[in-house]
Coordinates of C-alpha atoms in Angstrom, one line a residue:
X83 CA 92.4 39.1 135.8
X84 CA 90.1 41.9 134.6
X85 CA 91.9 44.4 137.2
X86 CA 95.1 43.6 135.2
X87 CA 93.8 43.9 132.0
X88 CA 92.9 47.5 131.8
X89 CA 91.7 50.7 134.0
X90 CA 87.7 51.5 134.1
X91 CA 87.5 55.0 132.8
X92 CA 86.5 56.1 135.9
X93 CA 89.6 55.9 137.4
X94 CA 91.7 57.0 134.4
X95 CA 90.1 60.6 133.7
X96 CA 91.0 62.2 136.9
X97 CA 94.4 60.8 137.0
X98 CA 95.2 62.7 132.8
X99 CA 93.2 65.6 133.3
X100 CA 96.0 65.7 136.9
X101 CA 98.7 64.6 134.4
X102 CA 97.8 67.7 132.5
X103 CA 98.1 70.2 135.1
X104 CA 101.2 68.7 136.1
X105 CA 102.6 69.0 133.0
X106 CA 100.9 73.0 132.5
X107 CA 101.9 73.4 136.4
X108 CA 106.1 71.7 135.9
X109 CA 106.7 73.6 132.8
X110 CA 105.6 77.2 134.5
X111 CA 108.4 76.7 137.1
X112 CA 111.0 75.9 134.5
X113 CA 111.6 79.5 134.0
X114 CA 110.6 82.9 135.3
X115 CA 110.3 83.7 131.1
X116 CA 108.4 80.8 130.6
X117 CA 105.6 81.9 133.6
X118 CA 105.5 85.3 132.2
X119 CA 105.3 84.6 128.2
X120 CA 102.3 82.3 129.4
X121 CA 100.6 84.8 132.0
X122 CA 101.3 87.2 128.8
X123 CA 100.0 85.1 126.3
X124 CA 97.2 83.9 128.7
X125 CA 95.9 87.3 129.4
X126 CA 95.9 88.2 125.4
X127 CA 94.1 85.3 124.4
X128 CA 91.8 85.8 127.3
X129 CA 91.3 89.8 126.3
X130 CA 90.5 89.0 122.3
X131 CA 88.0 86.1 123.3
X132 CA 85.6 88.4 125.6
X133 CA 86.3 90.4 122.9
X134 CA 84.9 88.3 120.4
X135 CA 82.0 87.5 122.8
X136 CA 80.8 91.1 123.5
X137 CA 80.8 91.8 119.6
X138 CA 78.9 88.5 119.0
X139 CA 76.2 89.7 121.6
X140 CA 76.5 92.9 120.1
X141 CA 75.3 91.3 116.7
X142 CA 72.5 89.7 118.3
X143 CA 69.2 91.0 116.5
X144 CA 71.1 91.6 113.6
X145 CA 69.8 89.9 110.0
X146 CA 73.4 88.8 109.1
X147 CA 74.1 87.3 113.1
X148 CA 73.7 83.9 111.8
X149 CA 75.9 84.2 108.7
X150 CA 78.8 85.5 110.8
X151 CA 78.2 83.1 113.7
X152 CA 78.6 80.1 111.7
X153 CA 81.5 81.5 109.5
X154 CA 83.4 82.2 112.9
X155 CA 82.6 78.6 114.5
X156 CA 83.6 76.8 111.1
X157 CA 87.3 79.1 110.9
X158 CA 87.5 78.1 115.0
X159 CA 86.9 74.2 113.9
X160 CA 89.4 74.8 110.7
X161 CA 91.8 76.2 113.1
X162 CA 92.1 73.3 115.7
X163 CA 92.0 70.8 113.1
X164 CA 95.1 72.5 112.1
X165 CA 96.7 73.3 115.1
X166 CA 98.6 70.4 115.7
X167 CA 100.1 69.7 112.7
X168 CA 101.9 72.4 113.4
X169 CA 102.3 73.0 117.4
X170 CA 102.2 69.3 118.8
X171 CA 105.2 70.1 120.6
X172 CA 103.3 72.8 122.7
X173 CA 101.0 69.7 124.9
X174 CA 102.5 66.7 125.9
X175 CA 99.7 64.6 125.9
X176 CA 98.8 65.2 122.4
X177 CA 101.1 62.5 121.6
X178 CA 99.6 59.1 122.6
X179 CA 102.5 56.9 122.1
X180 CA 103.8 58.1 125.2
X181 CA 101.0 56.1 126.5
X182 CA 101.3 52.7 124.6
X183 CA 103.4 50.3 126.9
X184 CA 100.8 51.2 130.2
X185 CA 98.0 49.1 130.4
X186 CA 95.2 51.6 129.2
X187 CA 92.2 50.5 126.6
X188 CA 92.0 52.9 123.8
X189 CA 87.9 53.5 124.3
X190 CA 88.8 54.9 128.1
X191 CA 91.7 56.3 127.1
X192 CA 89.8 58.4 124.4
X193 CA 87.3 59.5 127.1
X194 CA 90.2 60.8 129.8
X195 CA 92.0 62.1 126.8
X196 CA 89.2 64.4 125.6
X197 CA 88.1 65.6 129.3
X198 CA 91.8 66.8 129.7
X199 CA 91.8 68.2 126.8
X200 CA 89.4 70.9 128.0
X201 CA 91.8 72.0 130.4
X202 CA 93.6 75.5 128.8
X203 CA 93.7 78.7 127.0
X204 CA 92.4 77.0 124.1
X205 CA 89.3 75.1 125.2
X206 CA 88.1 78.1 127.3
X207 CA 89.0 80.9 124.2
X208 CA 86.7 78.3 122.3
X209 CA 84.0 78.6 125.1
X210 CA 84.1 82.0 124.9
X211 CA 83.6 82.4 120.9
X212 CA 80.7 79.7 121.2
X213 CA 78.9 81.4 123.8
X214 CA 78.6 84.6 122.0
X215 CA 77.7 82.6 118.5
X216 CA 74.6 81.1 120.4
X217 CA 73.4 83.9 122.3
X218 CA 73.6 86.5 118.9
X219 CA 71.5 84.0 117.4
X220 CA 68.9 82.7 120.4
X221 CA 65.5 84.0 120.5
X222 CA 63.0 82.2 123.1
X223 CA 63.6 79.2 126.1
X224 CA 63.6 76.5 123.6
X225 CA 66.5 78.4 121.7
X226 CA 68.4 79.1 124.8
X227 CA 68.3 75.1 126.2
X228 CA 69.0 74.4 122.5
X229 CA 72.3 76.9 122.8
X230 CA 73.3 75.3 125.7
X231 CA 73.8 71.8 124.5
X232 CA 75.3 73.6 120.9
X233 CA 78.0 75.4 122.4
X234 CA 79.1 71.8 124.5
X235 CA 78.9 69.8 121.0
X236 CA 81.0 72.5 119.0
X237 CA 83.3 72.9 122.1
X238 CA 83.2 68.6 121.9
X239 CA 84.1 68.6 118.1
X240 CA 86.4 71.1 118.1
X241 CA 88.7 69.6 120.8
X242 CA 87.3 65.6 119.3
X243 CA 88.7 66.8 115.5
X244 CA 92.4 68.1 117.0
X245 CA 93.2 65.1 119.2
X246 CA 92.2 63.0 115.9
X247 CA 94.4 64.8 113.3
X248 CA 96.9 64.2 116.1
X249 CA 96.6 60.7 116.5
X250 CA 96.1 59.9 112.9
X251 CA 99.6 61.5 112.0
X252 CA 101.5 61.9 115.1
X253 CA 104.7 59.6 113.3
X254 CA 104.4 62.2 110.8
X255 CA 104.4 64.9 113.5
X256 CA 107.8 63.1 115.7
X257 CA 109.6 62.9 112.3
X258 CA 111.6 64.6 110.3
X259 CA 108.6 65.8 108.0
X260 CA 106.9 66.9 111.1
X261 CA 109.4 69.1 112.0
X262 CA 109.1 71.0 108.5
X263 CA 105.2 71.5 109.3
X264 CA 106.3 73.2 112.2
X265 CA 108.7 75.4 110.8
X266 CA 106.6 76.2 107.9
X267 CA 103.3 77.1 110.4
X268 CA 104.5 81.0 110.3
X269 CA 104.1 80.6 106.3
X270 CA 100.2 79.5 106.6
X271 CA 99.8 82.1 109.3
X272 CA 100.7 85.0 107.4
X273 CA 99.1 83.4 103.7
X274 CA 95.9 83.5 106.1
X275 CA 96.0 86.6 107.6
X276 CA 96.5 88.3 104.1
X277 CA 93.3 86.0 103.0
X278 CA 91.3 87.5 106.0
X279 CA 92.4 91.0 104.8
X280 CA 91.5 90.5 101.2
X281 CA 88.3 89.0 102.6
X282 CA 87.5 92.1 105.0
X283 CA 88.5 94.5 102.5
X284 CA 86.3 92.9 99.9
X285 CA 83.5 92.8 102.2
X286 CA 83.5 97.1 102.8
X287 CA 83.7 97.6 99.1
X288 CA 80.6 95.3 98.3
X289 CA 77.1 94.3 99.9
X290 CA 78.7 94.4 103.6
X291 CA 77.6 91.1 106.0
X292 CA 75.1 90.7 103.4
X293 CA 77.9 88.7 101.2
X294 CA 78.0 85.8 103.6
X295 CA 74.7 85.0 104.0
X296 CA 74.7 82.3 101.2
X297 CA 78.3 81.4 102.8
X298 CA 76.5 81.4 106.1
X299 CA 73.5 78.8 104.9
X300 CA 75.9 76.3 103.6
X301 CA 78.0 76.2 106.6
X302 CA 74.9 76.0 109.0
X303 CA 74.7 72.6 107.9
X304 CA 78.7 71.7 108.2
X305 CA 79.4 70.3 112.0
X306 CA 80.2 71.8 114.3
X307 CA 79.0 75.0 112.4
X308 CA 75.6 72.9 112.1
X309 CA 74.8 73.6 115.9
X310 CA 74.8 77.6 115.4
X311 CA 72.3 76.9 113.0
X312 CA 70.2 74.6 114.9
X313 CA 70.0 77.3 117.4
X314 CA 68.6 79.6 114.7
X315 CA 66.6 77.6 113.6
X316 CA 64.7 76.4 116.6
X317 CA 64.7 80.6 117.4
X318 CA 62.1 80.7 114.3
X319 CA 60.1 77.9 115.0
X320 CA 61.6 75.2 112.9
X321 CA 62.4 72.4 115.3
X322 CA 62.7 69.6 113.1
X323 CA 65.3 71.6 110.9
X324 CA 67.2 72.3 114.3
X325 CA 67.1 68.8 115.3
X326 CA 68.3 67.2 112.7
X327 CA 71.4 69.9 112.3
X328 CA 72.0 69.6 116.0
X329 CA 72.3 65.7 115.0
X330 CA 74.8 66.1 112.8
X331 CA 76.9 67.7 114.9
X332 CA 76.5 65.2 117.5
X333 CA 77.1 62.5 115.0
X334 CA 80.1 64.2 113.9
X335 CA 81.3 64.1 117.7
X336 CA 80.7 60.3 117.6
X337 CA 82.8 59.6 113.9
X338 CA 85.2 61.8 115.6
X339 CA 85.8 59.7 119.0
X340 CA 85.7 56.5 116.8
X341 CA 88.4 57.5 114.6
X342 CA 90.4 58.4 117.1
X343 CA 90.2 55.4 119.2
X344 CA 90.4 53.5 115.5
X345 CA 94.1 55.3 115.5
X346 CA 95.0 55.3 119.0
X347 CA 94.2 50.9 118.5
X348 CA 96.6 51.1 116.1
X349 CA 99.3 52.9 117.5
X350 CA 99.1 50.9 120.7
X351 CA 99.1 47.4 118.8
X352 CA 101.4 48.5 115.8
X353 CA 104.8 48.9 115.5
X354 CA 106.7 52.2 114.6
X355 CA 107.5 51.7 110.7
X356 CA 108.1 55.4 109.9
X357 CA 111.3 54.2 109.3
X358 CA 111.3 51.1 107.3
X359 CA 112.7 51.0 104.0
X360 CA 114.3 54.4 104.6
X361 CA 117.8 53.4 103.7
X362 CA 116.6 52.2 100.1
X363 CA 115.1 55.3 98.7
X364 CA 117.8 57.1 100.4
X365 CA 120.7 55.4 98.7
X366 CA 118.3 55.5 95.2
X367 CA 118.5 59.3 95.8
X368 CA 122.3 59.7 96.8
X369 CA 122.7 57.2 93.2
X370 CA 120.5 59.5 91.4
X371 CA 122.5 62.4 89.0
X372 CA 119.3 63.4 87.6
X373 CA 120.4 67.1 89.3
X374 CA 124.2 66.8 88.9
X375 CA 123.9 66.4 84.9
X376 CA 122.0 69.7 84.5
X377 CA 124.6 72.0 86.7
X378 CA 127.9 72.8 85.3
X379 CA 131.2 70.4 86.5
X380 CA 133.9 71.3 89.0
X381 CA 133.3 72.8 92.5
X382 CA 130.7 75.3 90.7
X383 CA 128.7 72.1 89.9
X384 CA 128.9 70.5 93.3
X385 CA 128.4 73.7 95.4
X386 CA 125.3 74.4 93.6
X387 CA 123.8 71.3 94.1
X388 CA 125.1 71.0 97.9
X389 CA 123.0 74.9 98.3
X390 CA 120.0 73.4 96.5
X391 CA 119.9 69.7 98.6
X392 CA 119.6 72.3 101.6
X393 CA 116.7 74.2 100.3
X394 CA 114.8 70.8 99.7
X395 CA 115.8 69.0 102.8
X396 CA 117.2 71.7 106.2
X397 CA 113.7 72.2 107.4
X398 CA 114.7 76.0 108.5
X399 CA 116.4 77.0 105.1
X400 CA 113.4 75.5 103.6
X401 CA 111.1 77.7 105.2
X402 CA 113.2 80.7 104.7
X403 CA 112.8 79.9 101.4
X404 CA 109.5 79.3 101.3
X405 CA 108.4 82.2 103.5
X406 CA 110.4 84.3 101.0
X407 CA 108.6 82.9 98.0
X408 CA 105.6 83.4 99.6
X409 CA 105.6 86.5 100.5
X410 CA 107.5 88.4 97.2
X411 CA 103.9 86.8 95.6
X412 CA 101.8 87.7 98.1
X413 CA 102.3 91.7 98.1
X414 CA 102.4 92.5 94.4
X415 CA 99.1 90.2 93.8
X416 CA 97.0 90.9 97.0
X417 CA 98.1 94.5 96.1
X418 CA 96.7 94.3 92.2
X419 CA 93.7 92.5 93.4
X420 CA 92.5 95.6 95.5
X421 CA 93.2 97.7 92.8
X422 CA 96.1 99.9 94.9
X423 CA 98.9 98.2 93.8
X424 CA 101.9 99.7 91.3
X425 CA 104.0 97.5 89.3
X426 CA 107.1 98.3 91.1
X427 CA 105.4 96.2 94.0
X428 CA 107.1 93.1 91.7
X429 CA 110.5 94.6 92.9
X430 CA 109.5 92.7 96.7
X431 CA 110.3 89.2 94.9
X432 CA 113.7 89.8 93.9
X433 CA 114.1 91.5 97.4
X434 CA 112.8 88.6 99.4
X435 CA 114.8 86.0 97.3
X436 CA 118.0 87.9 97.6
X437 CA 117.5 87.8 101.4
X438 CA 119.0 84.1 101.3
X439 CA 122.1 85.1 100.2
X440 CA 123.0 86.8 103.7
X441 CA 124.5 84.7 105.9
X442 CA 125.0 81.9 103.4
X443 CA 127.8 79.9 105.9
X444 CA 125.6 80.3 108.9
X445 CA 123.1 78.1 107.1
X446 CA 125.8 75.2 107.0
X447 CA 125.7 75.5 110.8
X448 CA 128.7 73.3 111.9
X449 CA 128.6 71.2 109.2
X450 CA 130.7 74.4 107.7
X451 CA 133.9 72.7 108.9
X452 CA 133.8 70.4 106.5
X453 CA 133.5 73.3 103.3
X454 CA 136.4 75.3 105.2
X455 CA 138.6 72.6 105.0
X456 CA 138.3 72.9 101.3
X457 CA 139.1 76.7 100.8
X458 CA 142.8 76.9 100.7
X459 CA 143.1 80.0 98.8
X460 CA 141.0 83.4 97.5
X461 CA 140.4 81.2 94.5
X462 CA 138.9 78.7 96.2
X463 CA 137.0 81.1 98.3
X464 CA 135.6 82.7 95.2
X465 CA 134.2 79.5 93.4
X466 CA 132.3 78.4 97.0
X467 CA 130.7 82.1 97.1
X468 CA 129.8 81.9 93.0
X469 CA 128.2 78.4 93.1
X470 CA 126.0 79.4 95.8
X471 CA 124.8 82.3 94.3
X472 CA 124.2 80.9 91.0
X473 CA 122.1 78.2 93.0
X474 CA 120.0 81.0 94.3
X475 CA 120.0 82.2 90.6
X476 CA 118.3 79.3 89.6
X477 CA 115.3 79.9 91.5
X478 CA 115.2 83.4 91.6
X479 CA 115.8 84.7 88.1
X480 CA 112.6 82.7 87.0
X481 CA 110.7 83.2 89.8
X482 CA 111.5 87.1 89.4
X483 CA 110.4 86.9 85.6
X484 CA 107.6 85.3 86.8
X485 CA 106.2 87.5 89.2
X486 CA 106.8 90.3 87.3
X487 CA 104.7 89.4 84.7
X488 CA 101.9 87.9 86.5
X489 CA 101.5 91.8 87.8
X490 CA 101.6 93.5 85.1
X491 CA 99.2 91.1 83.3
X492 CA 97.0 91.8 86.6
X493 CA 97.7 95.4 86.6
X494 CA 97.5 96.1 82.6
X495 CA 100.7 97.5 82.4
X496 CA 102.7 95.7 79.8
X497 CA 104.9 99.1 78.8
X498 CA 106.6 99.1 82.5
X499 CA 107.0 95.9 82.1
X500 CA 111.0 95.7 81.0
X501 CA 112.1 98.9 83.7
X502 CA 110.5 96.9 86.2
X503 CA 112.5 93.6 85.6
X504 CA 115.8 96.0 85.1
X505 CA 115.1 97.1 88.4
X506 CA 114.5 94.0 89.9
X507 CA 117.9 92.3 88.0
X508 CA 119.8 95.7 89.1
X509 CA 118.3 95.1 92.6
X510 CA 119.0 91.0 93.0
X511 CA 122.5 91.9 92.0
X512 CA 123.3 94.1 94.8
X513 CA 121.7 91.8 97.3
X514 CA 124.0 89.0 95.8
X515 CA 126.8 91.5 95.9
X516 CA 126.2 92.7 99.8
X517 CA 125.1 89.1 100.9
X518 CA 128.5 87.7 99.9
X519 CA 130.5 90.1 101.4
X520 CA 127.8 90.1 104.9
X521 CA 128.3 86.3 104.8
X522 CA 131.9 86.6 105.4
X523 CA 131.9 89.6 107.4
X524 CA 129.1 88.9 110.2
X525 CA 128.5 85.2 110.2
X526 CA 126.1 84.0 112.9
X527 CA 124.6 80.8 113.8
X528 CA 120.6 79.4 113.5
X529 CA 119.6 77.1 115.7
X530 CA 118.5 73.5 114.4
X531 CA 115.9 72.4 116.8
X532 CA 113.0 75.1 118.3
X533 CA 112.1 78.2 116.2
X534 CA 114.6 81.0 116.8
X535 CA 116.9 81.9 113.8
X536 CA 119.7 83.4 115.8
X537 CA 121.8 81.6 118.4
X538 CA 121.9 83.7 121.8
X539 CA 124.1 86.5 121.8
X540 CA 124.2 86.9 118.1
X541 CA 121.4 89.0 117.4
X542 CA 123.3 92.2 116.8
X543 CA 125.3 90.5 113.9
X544 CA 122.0 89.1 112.4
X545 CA 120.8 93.0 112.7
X546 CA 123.7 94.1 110.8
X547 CA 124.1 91.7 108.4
X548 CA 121.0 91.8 107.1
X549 CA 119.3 95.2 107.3
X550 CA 122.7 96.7 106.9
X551 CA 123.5 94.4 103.9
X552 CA 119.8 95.7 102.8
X553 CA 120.7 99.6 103.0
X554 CA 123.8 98.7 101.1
X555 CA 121.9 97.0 98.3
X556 CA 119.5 99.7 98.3
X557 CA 122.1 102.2 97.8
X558 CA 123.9 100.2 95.4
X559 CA 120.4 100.0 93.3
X560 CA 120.4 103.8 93.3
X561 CA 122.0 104.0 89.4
X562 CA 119.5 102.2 88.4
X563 CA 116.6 103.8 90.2
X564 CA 118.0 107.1 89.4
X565 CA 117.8 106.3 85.9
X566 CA 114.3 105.0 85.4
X567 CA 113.1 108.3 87.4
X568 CA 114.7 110.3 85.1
X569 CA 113.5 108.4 82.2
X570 CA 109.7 108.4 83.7
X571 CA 109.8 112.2 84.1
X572 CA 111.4 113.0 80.8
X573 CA 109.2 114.1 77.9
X574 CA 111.1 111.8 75.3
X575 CA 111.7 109.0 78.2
X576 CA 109.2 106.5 77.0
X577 CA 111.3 106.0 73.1
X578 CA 114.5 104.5 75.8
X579 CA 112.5 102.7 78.7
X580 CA 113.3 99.5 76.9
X581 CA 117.2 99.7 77.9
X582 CA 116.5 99.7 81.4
X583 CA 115.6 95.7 81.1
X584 CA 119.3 95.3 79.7
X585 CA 121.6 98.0 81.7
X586 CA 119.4 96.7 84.5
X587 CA 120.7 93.0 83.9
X588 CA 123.9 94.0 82.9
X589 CA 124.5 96.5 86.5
X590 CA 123.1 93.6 88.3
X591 CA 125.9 90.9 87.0
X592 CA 128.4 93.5 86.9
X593 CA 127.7 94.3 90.8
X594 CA 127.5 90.8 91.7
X595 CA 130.8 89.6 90.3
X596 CA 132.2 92.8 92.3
X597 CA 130.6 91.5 95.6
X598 CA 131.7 88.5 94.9
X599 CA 135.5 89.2 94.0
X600 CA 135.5 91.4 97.5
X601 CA 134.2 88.9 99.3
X602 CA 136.5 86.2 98.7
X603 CA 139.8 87.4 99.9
X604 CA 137.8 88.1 103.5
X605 CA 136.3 84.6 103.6
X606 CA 139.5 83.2 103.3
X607 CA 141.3 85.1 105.5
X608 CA 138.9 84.4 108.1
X609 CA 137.6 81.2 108.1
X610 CA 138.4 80.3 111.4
X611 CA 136.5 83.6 112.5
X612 CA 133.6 82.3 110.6
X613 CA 134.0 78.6 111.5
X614 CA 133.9 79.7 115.9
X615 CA 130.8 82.1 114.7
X616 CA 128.5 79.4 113.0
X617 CA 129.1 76.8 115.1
X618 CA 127.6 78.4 118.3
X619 CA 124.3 77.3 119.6

């Protein structure tokens, strides 16, 4: 009876940790690409962690070691708790319900789960950064044994916290919602990296290593951060202090393995209800007009709120959007906070929102059949093209005031203040304007599952479209441009700045309903053109 109940854990963590190379080893031979993006990646990762080991030991002896050391570990932790809310795809076993109808006892389970987890790039790039943390911070025997057992506990709780996060929302990571995470992971890569540029940038123009030391004292009591510090510690003598931090990282490692077997229990006695009582709020949405009341009626009406139902609900034109929102914030304000930015930095919101109005029936993938069996005529043509820009006018008019303002608050500028949102209106006007006329003349399809944006064999037309559609815009912003140089280098300029805001506004709608009325007579004329293009891939 108690051989059929379960497997001793013995037995099991051999057999996942070989279930994991099998997987690593099967999905190598799947493609000569695949075995060379890993060897590639492999050997990068590989590089930038004895990279990150030889400056650690370099920073042994220094006054600030322990400060960085622990700041490093605590991002490292940060990052695989992360991780897989984002990249669950990328290992097989991360998802436990793959394991729920074999006979396995979560409490084993956990314990061959977490030794195969230490088999990767991952686990051994963490290695790397741990060792050089301890050893730029170990002074004596009693540290070094001490900075033995931390760099196994942070190693423990690093890999402990990821396969937790996993478990505790791996329905949210198979669903729908899940697969927006994913999509949206380049957004929180590149919001970081701009933090950790701000944050080096900051640190040159201050006190140097010397500004983390408070940072670094507070986090050397924060598992698995905790076990850097216990290693200092016991280097000057305090082992009581470096006990009981190496304690909490060890009893952080323990809450960590029970929540995780507290969530693989549940998914292996529970039943899937990610699901339930989906079709309710669903049909409580599709009976809601909340939206429709607020946009004009007509086709203008419904076409605007078809374009903004995609924005809120296609995972990849939500993080285009997203991304671009992000970003046309990012590099006027990161900019003004270092004190080198201009106000004409404001111009990149306007210029990353008018991005989404390339390739506008390429985002309707082959669901586009359905909105070319509607366009019978140029008219018709015209009134799908003008709804969807004013949807993206809905967002992007505000969120260009916005932005705008916000720098020149930050910047003190108030008097550039109306050329720069003429240029901006001037500018979103001839993106509109080239967008339309892109749309309908180098259509291309994006993938719906994985991460690429351009089906295979359609890069060339994604090229085109949208840097030459970009050129375009730019020259068709020249007017404008040209003006407010002349007016900035005139003596008597400064009395007419003010009409920039409104010729600005004015070129802008004047340019798109141009675009738009050239546009219309090619998207009708080749719809079928357009239908073949977006429906590849």
């Amino acid at each position: 009876m108690s051989a059929n109940a379960g497997v001793s854990a013995a037995s099991i963590t051999p057999v996942v940790v070989r279930l994991k190379l099998s997987l690593l080893r099967n999905g190598l031979r799947q493609s000569a690409g695949r075995r060379a993006a890993y060897v590639a990646s492999a050997i990068l990762v590989l590089l930038f962690g004895a990279l990150q080991l030889l400056g650690l030991i370099a920073l042994r002896g220094n006054a600030h070691a322990v400060a960085v050391a622990a700041l490093l570990v605590a991002l490292l932790a940060l990052g695989w708790a992360v991780m897989p809310l984002f990249f669950s795809s990328g290992d097989e076993t991360l998802d436990p319900t793959r394991l729920v109808m074999l006979p396995l006892r979560p409490r084993p389970l956990v314990r061959a789960l977490l030794a195969a987890s230490l088999v990767g790039i991952g686990p051994l790039f963490a290695l790397c950064l741990l060792t050089g943390s301890v050893i730029s911070v170990a002074h004596g025997t009693a540290a070094y044994v001490t900075a033995v057992v931390a760099a196994a506990l942070g190693l423990l709780v690093c890999v402990a916290l990821a396969r937790a996060v996993a478990a505790a929302n791996i329905r949210l990571l198979t669903s729908r919602r899940g697969r927006d995470l994913a999509v949206l992971s380049g957004l929180l890569i590149a919001i970081g990296a701009q933090v950790v540029n701000f944050g080096a940038q900051r640190l040159n123009s201050s006190g140097g290593l010397s500004e983390l030391d408070t940072l670094g004292d507070v986090l050397s009591w924060v598992p698995p951060a905790s076990a850097i510090g216990a290693v200092h510690s016991v280097s000057e003598g305090s082992y009581g202090i470096g006990a009981a931090q190496l304690a909490l990282s060890a009893a952080a490692l323990v809450g960590l393995l029970a929540l995780w077997s507290h969530h693989l229990t549940r998914l292996m006695t529970s039943p899937d209800g990610s699901t339930l009582q989906a079709a309710e709020p669903a049909a409580r949405e599709r009976g809601s007009t909340g939206l429709g009341r607020l946009l004009p009626t007509g086709r203008t009406g419904t076409v605007m709120e078809r374009s903004l139902r995609y924005v809120w609900r296609d995972p990849k034109t939500k993080a285009a959007w997203v991304t671009s929102l992000a970003i046309g914030l990012i590099v006027p304000v990161f900019n003004a906070l270092q004190g080198t930015g201009s106000i004409y930095f404001a111009c990149f919101a306007a210029g990353m929102l008018g991005i989404q109005m390339y390739n506008q029936f390429g985002q309707d993938t082959s669901a586009f059949w359905m909105v070319a069996m509607t366009i019978s005529s140029t008219r018709d043509a015209y009134v799908e093209l003008r709804g969807r820009a004013l949807a993206l006018l809905v967002i992007t008019l505000p969120y260009t005031a916005l932005v705008t303002v916000l720098t020149t608050a930050m910047l003190d500028d108030w008097s550039a203040l109306p050329e720069v949102l003429g240029l901006s209106f001037a500018l979103l006007g001839a993106m509109l304007a080239t967008g339309a006329w892109s749309s309908a003349r180098f259509p291309y399809s994006i993938p719906q599952e994985g991460y690429k944006n351009v089906a295979p064999g359609q890069a060339g037309l994604a090229w085109i479209s949208i840097f030459g559609g970009m050129i375009s815009a730019a020259l068709l912003s020249a007017p404008v441009i040209v003006l407010t140089i002349w007016l900035n280098t005139s003596a008597d300029g400064d009395e007419w700045m003010w009409l920039l805001l409104p010729l600005g506004a004015g070129y802008g709608t004047l340019i798109t309903w141009c675009g738009l009325r050239l546009a219309a007579p090619r998207t009708a004329a080749r719809l079928p053109e357009i239908l073949t293009a977006v429906s590849k891939g």
